[in-house]
GROMACS .gro file of C-alpha atoms in nm:
model
   57
    1UNK     CA    1  -5.679   5.088   4.694
    2UNK     CA    2  -5.696   4.711   4.733
    3UNK     CA    3  -5.420   4.477   4.621
    4UNK     CA    4  -5.472   4.362   4.262
    5UNK     CA    5  -5.677   4.664   4.152
    6UNK     CA    6  -5.533   4.873   3.872
    7UNK     CA    7  -5.595   5.246   3.844
    8UNK     CA    8  -5.630   5.269   3.466
    9UNK     CA    9  -5.661   5.647   3.454
   10UNK     CA   10  -5.334   5.680   3.643
   11UNK     CA   11  -5.167   5.422   3.415
   12UNK     CA   12  -5.295   5.602   3.104
   13UNK     CA   13  -5.158   5.933   3.231
   14UNK     CA   14  -4.814   5.793   3.309
   15UNK     CA   15  -4.521   5.912   3.096
   16UNK     CA   16  -4.420   5.554   3.011
   17UNK     CA   17  -4.764   5.481   2.867
   18UNK     CA   18  -4.767   5.809   2.673
   19UNK     CA   19  -4.425   5.721   2.531
   20UNK     CA   20  -4.556   5.378   2.432
   21UNK     CA   21  -4.854   5.533   2.255
   22UNK     CA   22  -4.634   5.776   2.064
   23UNK     CA   23  -4.402   5.494   1.954
   24UNK     CA   24  -4.705   5.289   1.848
   25UNK     CA   25  -4.838   5.580   1.644
   26UNK     CA   26  -4.495   5.638   1.492
   27UNK     CA   27  -4.501   5.279   1.367
   28UNK     CA   28  -4.865   5.238   1.265
   29UNK     CA   29  -4.910   5.558   1.062
   30UNK     CA   30  -4.616   5.504   0.822
   31UNK     CA   31  -4.695   5.133   0.785
   32UNK     CA   32  -5.058   5.211   0.704
   33UNK     CA   33  -4.957   5.468   0.444
   34UNK     CA   34  -4.709   5.225   0.289
   35UNK     CA   35  -4.967   4.944   0.280
   36UNK     CA   36  -5.235   5.159   0.119
   37UNK     CA   37  -4.996   5.296  -0.142
   38UNK     CA   38  -4.869   4.949  -0.222
   39UNK     CA   39  -5.221   4.805  -0.231
   40UNK     CA   40  -5.347   5.061  -0.481
   41UNK     CA   41  -5.028   5.095  -0.687
   42UNK     CA   42  -4.962   4.725  -0.741
   43UNK     CA   43  -5.241   4.676  -0.998
   44UNK     CA   44  -5.127   4.991  -1.178
   45UNK     CA   45  -4.766   4.876  -1.173
   46UNK     CA   46  -4.856   4.532  -1.311
   47UNK     CA   47  -5.009   4.709  -1.610
   48UNK     CA   48  -4.685   4.888  -1.694
   49UNK     CA   49  -4.419   4.639  -1.584
   50UNK     CA   50  -4.457   4.290  -1.729
   51UNK     CA   51  -4.199   4.127  -1.500
   52UNK     CA   52  -4.445   4.168  -1.209
   53UNK     CA   53  -4.692   3.934  -1.384
   54UNK     CA   54  -4.446   3.645  -1.412
   55UNK     CA   55  -4.392   3.374  -1.149
   56UNK     CA   56  -4.090   3.425  -0.925
   57UNK     CA   57  -3.950   3.078  -0.990
   0.00000   0.00000   0.00000
């Protein structure tokens, strides 16, 4: 293997990379669920709670 070439299949199979992927998944999945719930529940919540329709200042 020449200097400067990266063996991507070997890097993808490494335990460090697998650990990185699992940590990434552990962050992205809960954040996506939270965002989608918040996105769809906010309009419903503004119908029931009037303080959400008022300016913060």
